[in-house]
PDB file of C-alpha atoms and ligand atoms in Angstrom:
ATOM      1  CA  MET A   1     -84.131   2.837 -21.488  1.00  0.00           C
ATOM      2  CA  PRO A   2     -84.602   6.514 -20.647  1.00  0.00           C
ATOM      3  CA  GLU A   3     -87.668   7.921 -22.409  1.00  0.00           C
ATOM      4  CA  LEU A   4     -89.026  11.441 -22.780  1.00  0.00           C
ATOM      5  CA  PRO A   5     -89.674  12.085 -19.044  1.00  0.00           C
ATOM      6  CA  GLU A   6     -86.217  10.888 -18.014  1.00  0.00           C
ATOM      7  CA  VAL A   7     -84.340  12.803 -20.739  1.00  0.00           C
ATOM      8  CA  GLU A   8     -86.426  15.922 -20.080  1.00  0.00           C
ATOM      9  CA  THR A   9     -85.614  15.680 -16.344  1.00  0.00           C
ATOM     10  CA  ILE A  10     -81.901  15.637 -17.165  1.00  0.00           C
ATOM     11  CA  ARG A  11     -82.345  18.621 -19.498  1.00  0.00           C
ATOM     12  CA  ARG A  12     -84.179  20.673 -16.883  1.00  0.00           C
ATOM     13  CA  ASP A  13     -81.594  19.831 -14.217  1.00  0.00           C
ATOM     14  CA  LEU A  14     -78.637  20.733 -16.440  1.00  0.00           C
ATOM     15  CA  LEU A  15     -80.100  23.984 -17.835  1.00  0.00           C
ATOM     16  CA  PRO A  16     -79.351  26.243 -14.826  1.00  0.00           C
ATOM     17  CA  ILE A  17     -75.932  24.729 -14.099  1.00  0.00           C
ATOM     18  CA  VAL A  18     -74.280  24.302 -17.502  1.00  0.00           C
ATOM     19  CA  VAL A  19     -75.791  26.945 -19.793  1.00  0.00           C
ATOM     20  CA  GLY A  20     -73.227  29.735 -20.115  1.00  0.00           C
ATOM     21  CA  ARG A  21     -70.344  27.405 -19.266  1.00  0.00           C
ATOM     22  CA  THR A  22     -67.551  26.692 -21.746  1.00  0.00           C
ATOM     23  CA  ILE A  23     -66.331  23.154 -22.418  1.00  0.00           C
ATOM     24  CA  THR A  24     -62.605  23.368 -21.704  1.00  0.00           C
ATOM     25  CA  GLY A  25     -61.721  19.897 -22.946  1.00  0.00           C
ATOM     26  CA  ALA A  26     -63.177  16.498 -23.788  1.00  0.00           C
ATOM     27  CA  TRP A  27     -62.010  12.900 -23.620  1.00  0.00           C
ATOM     28  CA  VAL A  28     -63.564   9.807 -25.224  1.00  0.00           C
ATOM     29  CA  SER A  29     -62.558   6.382 -23.972  1.00  0.00           C
ATOM     30  CA  PRO A  30     -60.744   4.207 -26.527  1.00  0.00           C
ATOM     31  CA  ASN A  31     -62.991   1.342 -25.390  1.00  0.00           C
ATOM     32  CA  ALA A  32     -66.095   3.166 -26.704  1.00  0.00           C
ATOM     33  CA  PRO A  33     -65.329   3.302 -30.447  1.00  0.00           C
ATOM     34  CA  ARG A  34     -68.982   3.623 -31.476  1.00  0.00           C
ATOM     35  CA  LEU A  35     -69.926   6.416 -29.054  1.00  0.00           C
ATOM     36  CA  VAL A  36     -69.152   9.315 -31.407  1.00  0.00           C
ATOM     37  CA  GLN A  37     -71.030   9.253 -34.720  1.00  0.00           C
ATOM     38  CA  LEU A  38     -69.970  10.907 -38.004  1.00  0.00           C
ATOM     39  CA  LEU A  39     -66.583  12.098 -36.658  1.00  0.00           C
ATOM     40  CA  PRO A  40     -63.412  10.394 -35.406  1.00  0.00           C
ATOM     41  CA  PRO A  41     -63.377  10.697 -31.577  1.00  0.00           C
ATOM     42  CA  ASP A  42     -60.207  12.846 -31.518  1.00  0.00           C
ATOM     43  CA  GLU A  43     -61.742  15.243 -34.031  1.00  0.00           C
ATOM     44  CA  PHE A  44     -64.940  15.386 -31.929  1.00  0.00           C
ATOM     45  CA  CYS A  45     -62.876  16.267 -28.836  1.00  0.00           C
ATOM     46  CA  ARG A  46     -60.869  18.883 -30.712  1.00  0.00           C
ATOM     47  CA  GLN A  47     -63.977  20.562 -32.156  1.00  0.00           C
ATOM     48  CA  ILE A  48     -66.038  20.613 -28.953  1.00  0.00           C
ATOM     49  CA  ALA A  49     -63.231  22.084 -26.811  1.00  0.00           C
ATOM     50  CA  GLY A  50     -63.604  25.817 -26.219  1.00  0.00           C
ATOM     51  CA  ARG A  51     -67.308  25.856 -27.104  1.00  0.00           C
ATOM     52  CA  ARG A  52     -69.774  27.690 -24.898  1.00  0.00           C
ATOM     53  CA  ILE A  53     -73.047  25.922 -24.059  1.00  0.00           C
ATOM     54  CA  GLU A  54     -75.776  28.380 -25.090  1.00  0.00           C
ATOM     55  CA  ASP A  55     -78.880  26.276 -24.489  1.00  0.00           C
ATOM     56  CA  ILE A  56     -80.113  22.704 -24.099  1.00  0.00           C
ATOM     57  CA  ASP A  57     -83.029  21.381 -26.154  1.00  0.00           C
ATOM     58  CA  ARG A  58     -84.577  17.941 -26.312  1.00  0.00           C
ATOM     59  CA  ARG A  59     -86.177  16.105 -29.234  1.00  0.00           C
ATOM     60  CA  GLY A  60     -87.683  12.728 -28.403  1.00  0.00           C
ATOM     61  CA  LYS A  61     -85.030  10.878 -26.421  1.00  0.00           C
ATOM     62  CA  TYR A  62     -82.188  13.091 -27.714  1.00  0.00           C
ATOM     63  CA  LEU A  63     -80.516  15.795 -25.657  1.00  0.00           C
ATOM     64  CA  LEU A  64     -79.325  18.639 -27.867  1.00  0.00           C
ATOM     65  CA  PHE A  65     -76.763  21.058 -26.499  1.00  0.00           C
ATOM     66  CA  ARG A  66     -76.633  24.254 -28.543  1.00  0.00           C
ATOM     67  CA  LEU A  67     -73.008  25.437 -28.672  1.00  0.00           C
ATOM     68  CA  ASP A  68     -71.539  28.710 -29.914  1.00  0.00           C
ATOM     69  CA  GLY A  69     -70.424  28.823 -33.521  1.00  0.00           C
ATOM     70  CA  GLY A  70     -73.683  27.141 -34.601  1.00  0.00           C
ATOM     71  CA  LEU A  71     -72.714  23.661 -33.462  1.00  0.00           C
ATOM     72  CA  HIS A  72     -75.096  21.127 -31.901  1.00  0.00           C
ATOM     73  CA  TRP A  73     -73.942  18.398 -29.553  1.00  0.00           C
ATOM     74  CA  GLY A  74     -76.481  15.570 -29.562  1.00  0.00           C
ATOM     75  CA  VAL A  75     -76.542  12.841 -26.902  1.00  0.00           C
ATOM     76  CA  HIS A  76     -78.675   9.670 -26.908  1.00  0.00           C
ATOM     77  CA  LEU A  77     -78.471   7.573 -23.741  1.00  0.00           C
ATOM     78  CA  ARG A  78     -79.942   4.424 -25.366  1.00  0.00           C
ATOM     79  CA  MET A  79     -80.116   1.514 -22.887  1.00  0.00           C
ATOM     80  CA  THR A  80     -77.823   2.298 -19.974  1.00  0.00           C
ATOM     81  CA  GLY A  81     -76.258   5.706 -20.669  1.00  0.00           C
ATOM     82  CA  ARG A  82     -76.038   8.296 -17.909  1.00  0.00           C
ATOM     83  CA  LEU A  83     -75.011  11.915 -18.283  1.00  0.00           C
ATOM     84  CA  LEU A  84     -73.831  13.014 -14.859  1.00  0.00           C
ATOM     85  CA  HIS A  85     -72.817  16.478 -13.668  1.00  0.00           C
ATOM     86  CA  ASP A  86     -70.198  16.511 -10.944  1.00  0.00           C
ATOM     87  CA  VAL A  87     -68.700  19.635  -9.374  1.00  0.00           C
ATOM     88  CA  ASN A  88     -65.465  17.828  -8.454  1.00  0.00           C
ATOM     89  CA  GLU A  89     -64.603  14.924 -10.746  1.00  0.00           C
ATOM     90  CA  CYS A  90     -66.099  12.117 -12.810  1.00  0.00           C
ATOM     91  CA  PRO A  91     -66.842   8.860 -10.973  1.00  0.00           C
ATOM     92  CA  GLU A  92     -64.185   6.176 -11.006  1.00  0.00           C
ATOM     93  CA  THR A  93     -65.866   3.410 -12.960  1.00  0.00           C
ATOM     94  CA  PRO A  94     -64.800   1.189 -15.856  1.00  0.00           C
ATOM     95  CA  TYR A  95     -68.011   2.325 -17.583  1.00  0.00           C
ATOM     96  CA  LEU A  96     -66.864   5.940 -17.877  1.00  0.00           C
ATOM     97  CA  ARG A  97     -66.922   6.504 -21.666  1.00  0.00           C
ATOM     98  CA  ALA A  98     -66.418  10.253 -22.068  1.00  0.00           C
ATOM     99  CA  THR A  99     -65.720  13.334 -19.964  1.00  0.00           C
ATOM    100  CA  PHE A 100     -66.249  17.035 -20.591  1.00  0.00           C
ATOM    101  CA  GLY A 101     -64.496  19.587 -18.398  1.00  0.00           C
ATOM    102  CA  LEU A 102     -66.319  22.882 -17.800  1.00  0.00           C
ATOM    103  CA  ASP A 103     -64.794  26.294 -17.102  1.00  0.00           C
ATOM    104  CA  ASP A 104     -66.250  26.423 -13.564  1.00  0.00           C
ATOM    105  CA  GLY A 105     -64.274  23.294 -12.654  1.00  0.00           C
ATOM    106  CA  ALA A 106     -67.290  20.968 -12.916  1.00  0.00           C
ATOM    107  CA  TRP A 107     -67.540  17.930 -15.197  1.00  0.00           C
ATOM    108  CA  LEU A 108     -70.082  16.287 -17.451  1.00  0.00           C
ATOM    109  CA  CYS A 109     -69.433  12.544 -17.295  1.00  0.00           C
ATOM    110  CA  PHE A 110     -70.879  10.009 -19.714  1.00  0.00           C
ATOM    111  CA  VAL A 111     -71.161   6.603 -18.045  1.00  0.00           C
ATOM    112  CA  ASP A 112     -72.561   3.703 -20.075  1.00  0.00           C
ATOM    113  CA  LEU A 113     -72.481   0.042 -19.059  1.00  0.00           C
ATOM    114  CA  ARG A 114     -73.708  -1.452 -22.350  1.00  0.00           C
ATOM    115  CA  LYS A 115     -72.056   1.058 -24.703  1.00  0.00           C
ATOM    116  CA  PHE A 116     -75.084   1.646 -26.945  1.00  0.00           C
ATOM    117  CA  GLY A 117     -75.104   5.399 -26.188  1.00  0.00           C
ATOM    118  CA  THR A 118     -74.288   7.758 -29.052  1.00  0.00           C
ATOM    119  CA  MET A 119     -73.143  11.362 -29.564  1.00  0.00           C
ATOM    120  CA  TRP A 120     -72.939  13.750 -32.495  1.00  0.00           C
ATOM    121  CA  LEU A 121     -71.330  17.108 -33.102  1.00  0.00           C
ATOM    122  CA  VAL A 122     -73.048  18.665 -36.115  1.00  0.00           C
ATOM    123  CA  ASP A 123     -73.737  22.101 -37.547  1.00  0.00           C
ATOM    124  CA  ASP A 124     -77.091  20.911 -38.884  1.00  0.00           C
ATOM    125  CA  GLU A 125     -79.319  19.576 -36.111  1.00  0.00           C
ATOM    126  CA  SER A 126     -81.533  17.767 -38.618  1.00  0.00           C
ATOM    127  CA  LEU A 127     -78.719  15.269 -39.201  1.00  0.00           C
ATOM    128  CA  VAL A 128     -79.748  13.928 -35.784  1.00  0.00           C
ATOM    129  CA  THR A 129     -83.459  14.681 -35.514  1.00  0.00           C
ATOM    130  CA  SER A 130     -84.909  14.745 -39.046  1.00  0.00           C
ATOM    131  CA  LYS A 131     -86.636  11.350 -38.752  1.00  0.00           C
ATOM    132  CA  LEU A 132     -88.473  12.140 -35.517  1.00  0.00           C
ATOM    133  CA  GLY A 133     -92.246  12.602 -35.315  1.00  0.00           C
ATOM    134  CA  PRO A 134     -93.860  15.402 -33.287  1.00  0.00           C
ATOM    135  CA  GLU A 135     -93.283  15.937 -29.589  1.00  0.00           C
ATOM    136  CA  PRO A 136     -96.265  14.410 -27.736  1.00  0.00           C
ATOM    137  CA  LEU A 137     -96.449  17.333 -25.283  1.00  0.00           C
ATOM    138  CA  SER A 138     -96.356  19.972 -28.037  1.00  0.00           C
ATOM    139  CA  ASP A 139     -99.212  21.656 -29.911  1.00  0.00           C
ATOM    140  CA  ASP A 140     -98.200  19.730 -33.056  1.00  0.00           C
ATOM    141  CA  PHE A 141     -99.447  16.532 -31.478  1.00  0.00           C
ATOM    142  CA  THR A 142    -103.232  16.691 -31.808  1.00  0.00           C
ATOM    143  CA  PRO A 143    -105.965  14.037 -31.662  1.00  0.00           C
ATOM    144  CA  ALA A 144    -106.469  14.612 -35.409  1.00  0.00           C
ATOM    145  CA  TYR A 145    -102.767  13.925 -36.066  1.00  0.00           C
ATOM    146  CA  LEU A 146    -102.884  10.723 -34.018  1.00  0.00           C
ATOM    147  CA  HIS A 147    -106.078   9.583 -35.749  1.00  0.00           C
ATOM    148  CA  ALA A 148    -104.609  10.134 -39.236  1.00  0.00           C
ATOM    149  CA  LEU A 149    -101.416   8.363 -38.206  1.00  0.00           C
ATOM    150  CA  LEU A 150    -103.131   5.282 -36.778  1.00  0.00           C
ATOM    151  CA  LYS A 151    -105.545   4.985 -39.687  1.00  0.00           C
ATOM    152  CA  ARG A 152    -102.607   4.145 -41.971  1.00  0.00           C
ATOM    153  CA  ARG A 153    -101.321   1.347 -39.749  1.00  0.00           C
ATOM    154  CA  SER A 154    -102.586  -2.186 -39.280  1.00  0.00           C
ATOM    155  CA  ALA A 155     -99.833  -3.200 -36.820  1.00  0.00           C
ATOM    156  CA  PRO A 156    -100.657  -3.498 -33.103  1.00  0.00           C
ATOM    157  CA  ILE A 157    -101.215  -0.096 -31.475  1.00  0.00           C
ATOM    158  CA  LYS A 158     -98.278  -0.681 -29.119  1.00  0.00           C
ATOM    159  CA  ALA A 159     -95.878  -0.860 -32.095  1.00  0.00           C
ATOM    160  CA  ALA A 160     -97.244   2.402 -33.516  1.00  0.00           C
ATOM    161  CA  LEU A 161     -96.643   4.199 -30.201  1.00  0.00           C
ATOM    162  CA  LEU A 162     -93.006   3.016 -30.123  1.00  0.00           C
ATOM    163  CA  ASP A 163     -92.267   4.273 -33.646  1.00  0.00           C
ATOM    164  CA  GLN A 164     -90.116   7.386 -33.111  1.00  0.00           C
ATOM    165  CA  SER A 165     -90.923   8.666 -36.596  1.00  0.00           C
ATOM    166  CA  ALA A 166     -94.618   8.700 -35.637  1.00  0.00           C
ATOM    167  CA  ILE A 167     -94.346  10.192 -32.115  1.00  0.00           C
ATOM    168  CA  ALA A 168     -90.999  11.126 -30.551  1.00  0.00           C
ATOM    169  CA  GLY A 169     -89.968  10.081 -27.068  1.00  0.00           C
ATOM    170  CA  ILE A 170     -92.312   7.242 -26.092  1.00  0.00           C
ATOM    171  CA  GLY A 171     -90.669   3.920 -25.210  1.00  0.00           C
ATOM    172  CA  ASN A 172     -91.760   0.670 -23.640  1.00  0.00           C
ATOM    173  CA  ILE A 173     -92.683   2.051 -20.208  1.00  0.00           C
ATOM    174  CA  TYR A 174     -94.942   4.902 -21.268  1.00  0.00           C
ATOM    175  CA  ALA A 175     -96.507   3.039 -24.201  1.00  0.00           C
ATOM    176  CA  ASP A 176     -97.761   0.394 -21.741  1.00  0.00           C
ATOM    177  CA  GLU A 177     -98.853   3.022 -19.206  1.00  0.00           C
ATOM    178  CA  ALA A 178    -100.670   5.173 -21.781  1.00  0.00           C
ATOM    179  CA  LEU A 179    -102.550   2.173 -23.198  1.00  0.00           C
ATOM    180  CA  PHE A 180    -103.690   1.194 -19.712  1.00  0.00           C
ATOM    181  CA  ILE A 181    -104.887   4.737 -18.933  1.00  0.00           C
ATOM    182  CA  ALA A 182    -106.788   4.734 -22.251  1.00  0.00           C
ATOM    183  CA  GLY A 183    -108.264   1.249 -21.654  1.00  0.00           C
ATOM    184  CA  ILE A 184    -106.908  -0.002 -24.987  1.00  0.00           C
ATOM    185  CA  SER A 185    -105.380  -3.454 -25.541  1.00  0.00           C
ATOM    186  CA  PRO A 186    -101.788  -3.230 -26.819  1.00  0.00           C
ATOM    187  CA  LYS A 187    -102.619  -6.012 -29.305  1.00  0.00           C
ATOM    188  CA  ARG A 188    -105.415  -4.090 -31.017  1.00  0.00           C
ATOM    189  CA  ALA A 189    -104.751  -3.086 -34.636  1.00  0.00           C
ATOM    190  CA  ALA A 190    -103.892   0.630 -34.739  1.00  0.00           C
ATOM    191  CA  ASN A 191    -106.396   1.336 -37.520  1.00  0.00           C
ATOM    192  CA  SER A 192    -109.272  -0.359 -35.683  1.00  0.00           C
ATOM    193  CA  LEU A 193    -109.662   2.375 -33.044  1.00  0.00           C
ATOM    194  CA  SER A 194    -112.672   4.674 -33.228  1.00  0.00           C
ATOM    195  CA  LYS A 195    -112.168   8.444 -33.192  1.00  0.00           C
ATOM    196  CA  PRO A 196    -113.341   8.822 -29.551  1.00  0.00           C
ATOM    197  CA  ARG A 197    -110.927   6.076 -28.455  1.00  0.00           C
ATOM    198  CA  VAL A 198    -108.054   7.736 -30.328  1.00  0.00           C
ATOM    199  CA  ALA A 199    -108.914  10.994 -28.526  1.00  0.00           C
ATOM    200  CA  ARG A 200    -108.789   9.112 -25.235  1.00  0.00           C
ATOM    201  CA  LEU A 201    -105.420   7.624 -26.178  1.00  0.00           C
ATOM    202  CA  HIS A 202    -104.088  11.077 -27.102  1.00  0.00           C
ATOM    203  CA  ALA A 203    -105.008  12.369 -23.630  1.00  0.00           C
ATOM    204  CA  ALA A 204    -103.644   9.197 -21.991  1.00  0.00           C
ATOM    205  CA  ILE A 205    -100.245   9.570 -23.702  1.00  0.00           C
ATOM    206  CA  ARG A 206     -99.923  13.084 -22.303  1.00  0.00           C
ATOM    207  CA  GLU A 207    -101.157  12.001 -18.879  1.00  0.00           C
ATOM    208  CA  ALA A 208     -98.650   9.115 -18.679  1.00  0.00           C
ATOM    209  CA  LEU A 209     -95.759  11.390 -19.674  1.00  0.00           C
ATOM    210  CA  GLU A 210     -96.804  14.293 -17.400  1.00  0.00           C
ATOM    211  CA  LEU A 211     -97.215  11.998 -14.390  1.00  0.00           C
ATOM    212  CA  ALA A 212     -93.735  10.580 -14.942  1.00  0.00           C
ATOM    213  CA  LEU A 213     -92.249  14.050 -15.459  1.00  0.00           C
ATOM    214  CA  GLY A 214     -93.789  15.118 -12.161  1.00  0.00           C
ATOM    215  CA  ASP A 215     -91.944  12.221 -10.481  1.00  0.00           C
ATOM    216  CA  ARG A 216     -88.660  12.994 -12.310  1.00  0.00           C
ATOM    217  CA  GLY A 217     -88.884   9.820 -14.405  1.00  0.00           C
ATOM    218  CA  SER A 218     -88.723   6.087 -13.641  1.00  0.00           C
ATOM    219  CA  SER A 219     -85.646   4.188 -12.427  1.00  0.00           C
ATOM    220  CA  PHE A 220     -86.438   0.536 -13.124  1.00  0.00           C
ATOM    221  CA  ARG A 221     -82.819  -0.412 -13.638  1.00  0.00           C
ATOM    222  CA  ASP A 222     -80.235   1.998 -14.950  1.00  0.00           C
ATOM    223  CA  TYR A 223     -81.731   5.451 -15.179  1.00  0.00           C
ATOM    224  CA  LEU A 224     -80.255   8.147 -12.933  1.00  0.00           C
ATOM    225  CA  ASP A 225     -80.685  11.890 -13.318  1.00  0.00           C
ATOM    226  CA  ALA A 226     -77.796  14.311 -13.903  1.00  0.00           C
ATOM    227  CA  SER A 227     -77.030  14.346 -10.166  1.00  0.00           C
ATOM    228  CA  GLY A 228     -76.993  10.547  -9.922  1.00  0.00           C
ATOM    229  CA  ARG A 229     -80.399  10.306  -8.210  1.00  0.00           C
ATOM    230  CA  GLU A 230     -83.210   7.908  -9.086  1.00  0.00           C
ATOM    231  CA  GLY A 231     -86.567   9.063 -10.414  1.00  0.00           C
ATOM    232  CA  GLY A 232     -89.703   8.149  -8.466  1.00  0.00           C
ATOM    233  CA  HIS A 233     -92.249   7.068 -11.034  1.00  0.00           C
ATOM    234  CA  HIS A 234     -91.320   3.353 -11.169  1.00  0.00           C
ATOM    235  CA  LEU A 235     -92.987   3.115  -7.746  1.00  0.00           C
ATOM    236  CA  LYS A 236     -96.271   4.440  -9.180  1.00  0.00           C
ATOM    237  CA  VAL A 237     -96.671   2.739 -12.578  1.00  0.00           C
ATOM    238  CA  LYS A 238     -99.985   1.037 -13.236  1.00  0.00           C
ATOM    239  CA  VAL A 239     -98.931  -1.933 -15.400  1.00  0.00           C
ATOM    240  CA  PHE A 240     -95.277  -1.775 -16.487  1.00  0.00           C
ATOM    241  CA  ARG A 241     -93.333  -4.676 -14.887  1.00  0.00           C
ATOM    242  CA  ARG A 242     -96.306  -5.428 -12.599  1.00  0.00           C
ATOM    243  CA  THR A 243     -96.739  -8.912 -14.130  1.00  0.00           C
ATOM    244  CA  GLY A 244     -98.985 -11.097 -11.932  1.00  0.00           C
ATOM    245  CA  LEU A 245     -99.834  -8.261  -9.548  1.00  0.00           C
ATOM    246  CA  PRO A 246    -103.474  -7.173  -9.248  1.00  0.00           C
ATOM    247  CA  CYS A 247    -104.752  -4.401 -11.533  1.00  0.00           C
ATOM    248  CA  TYR A 248    -105.379  -1.300  -9.406  1.00  0.00           C
ATOM    249  CA  VAL A 249    -108.806  -0.890 -11.047  1.00  0.00           C
ATOM    250  CA  CYS A 250    -110.286  -4.424 -11.227  1.00  0.00           C
ATOM    251  CA  GLY A 251    -107.907  -6.774  -9.369  1.00  0.00           C
ATOM    252  CA  THR A 252    -107.188  -8.991 -12.392  1.00  0.00           C
ATOM    253  CA  PRO A 253    -103.507 -10.045 -12.521  1.00  0.00           C
ATOM    254  CA  ILE A 254    -101.472  -7.921 -14.951  1.00  0.00           C
ATOM    255  CA  THR A 255    -100.441  -9.993 -17.990  1.00  0.00           C
ATOM    256  CA  ARG A 256     -97.087  -9.897 -19.767  1.00  0.00           C
ATOM    257  CA  ILE A 257     -96.721 -10.831 -23.439  1.00  0.00           C
ATOM    258  CA  ARG A 258     -94.109 -10.318 -26.150  1.00  0.00           C
ATOM    259  CA  LEU A 259     -95.280  -7.901 -28.801  1.00  0.00           C
ATOM    260  CA  GLY A 260     -92.979  -6.888 -31.651  1.00  0.00           C
ATOM    261  CA  GLY A 261     -90.054  -8.258 -29.643  1.00  0.00           C
ATOM    262  CA  ARG A 262     -90.831  -6.058 -26.622  1.00  0.00           C
ATOM    263  CA  SER A 263     -92.302  -7.177 -23.313  1.00  0.00           C
ATOM    264  CA  THR A 264     -95.733  -5.687 -22.943  1.00  0.00           C
ATOM    265  CA  HIS A 265     -97.785  -5.393 -19.758  1.00  0.00           C
ATOM    266  CA  PHE A 266    -101.542  -4.888 -19.619  1.00  0.00           C
ATOM    267  CA  CYS A 267    -104.781  -5.699 -17.799  1.00  0.00           C
ATOM    268  CA  PRO A 268    -106.730  -8.215 -19.910  1.00  0.00           C
ATOM    269  CA  LYS A 269    -110.002  -7.029 -18.356  1.00  0.00           C
ATOM    270  CA  CYS A 270    -109.646  -3.222 -18.384  1.00  0.00           C
ATOM    271  CA  GLN A 271    -107.954  -3.004 -21.783  1.00  0.00           C
ATOM    272  CA  ARG A 272    -109.960  -3.932 -24.882  1.00  0.00           C
TER     273      ARG A 272
HETATM  274 ZN1   ZN B 301    -108.000  -4.134 -14.680  1.00  0.00          ZN
END
C-alpha cells in the first residue's frame, strides 16, 4: 500500500503540471460503486467538472486537491490505487475506475486493481482528515509527543506506529524500517520504552521516511508514481520483505512474524 513517501512523491510530481488546470469533465466507472464516498458518482462528476485545481496538499496517505469554490477533492489509493497523469489519454485497462479531463488536454486517470481506493468531494476537509494524527515530518511531531502517546499504550510498538490517529502516513513498510533503524523489537510493548529509546525511534521514523522520499518511494508490488514509474526504495530497505536474508548489520537472518494481522520483518539480534 502506498504510504507517506509514495503519496508525497505523487503530490510533488503533480503540483507543477496540474495546479492551475481546470477539470473539464469526470467519469466514474459503474464497476467501482464504492470509489466515491458521501456522494452519488454522477453528482460527484457533475460537481467536480469546471473546477480549477488551486493546490495539492497531503495528509497522511490522503491526497487533497484544493479546488476553486472552496471544494476539496480527497483521494486515498489504499492497496492498489494509482493516480496517473497522461498528456494524451488514460491507459486502456479493465482496472480504469475514473478519469478526469484537464483543460490542457491531459488526463488524470485512476487505475485500481482491487477497488479499495476512495475519493471524496467535500467543502469541509475535516470530513476526510479529522481523525488523523500529526504529520511525522512536521514540527507537531516531537519526541515529547511520541513519548506521551506511547506511554498510554500497552499494545506492541508496531501496532502503535500503524495507528493513523496517532501518527499519519506510516504503514507496514516504514514501521518495520523505522523500528530496525531504532533497534527496537516490533513486539515490545509501546509503554515499555525508555525516553532515550523513544527519542531514537522519533529520529528513526523521520530517517526511514526521508530515505524513502529521496528514492521516490518503494514499489514492492503495485505502487507507481503519477508518470507510471516505479520508486527506488524497495531495493534499499533494511528489513521489509527481506525474510531469511542476512541483516546488513549483524548477518542474522531477518525474521518474519504476524503481528496484529500484519506481516512484520525484523532482526532478532539487532532489535530488542
Ligand atoms: Zn542484525
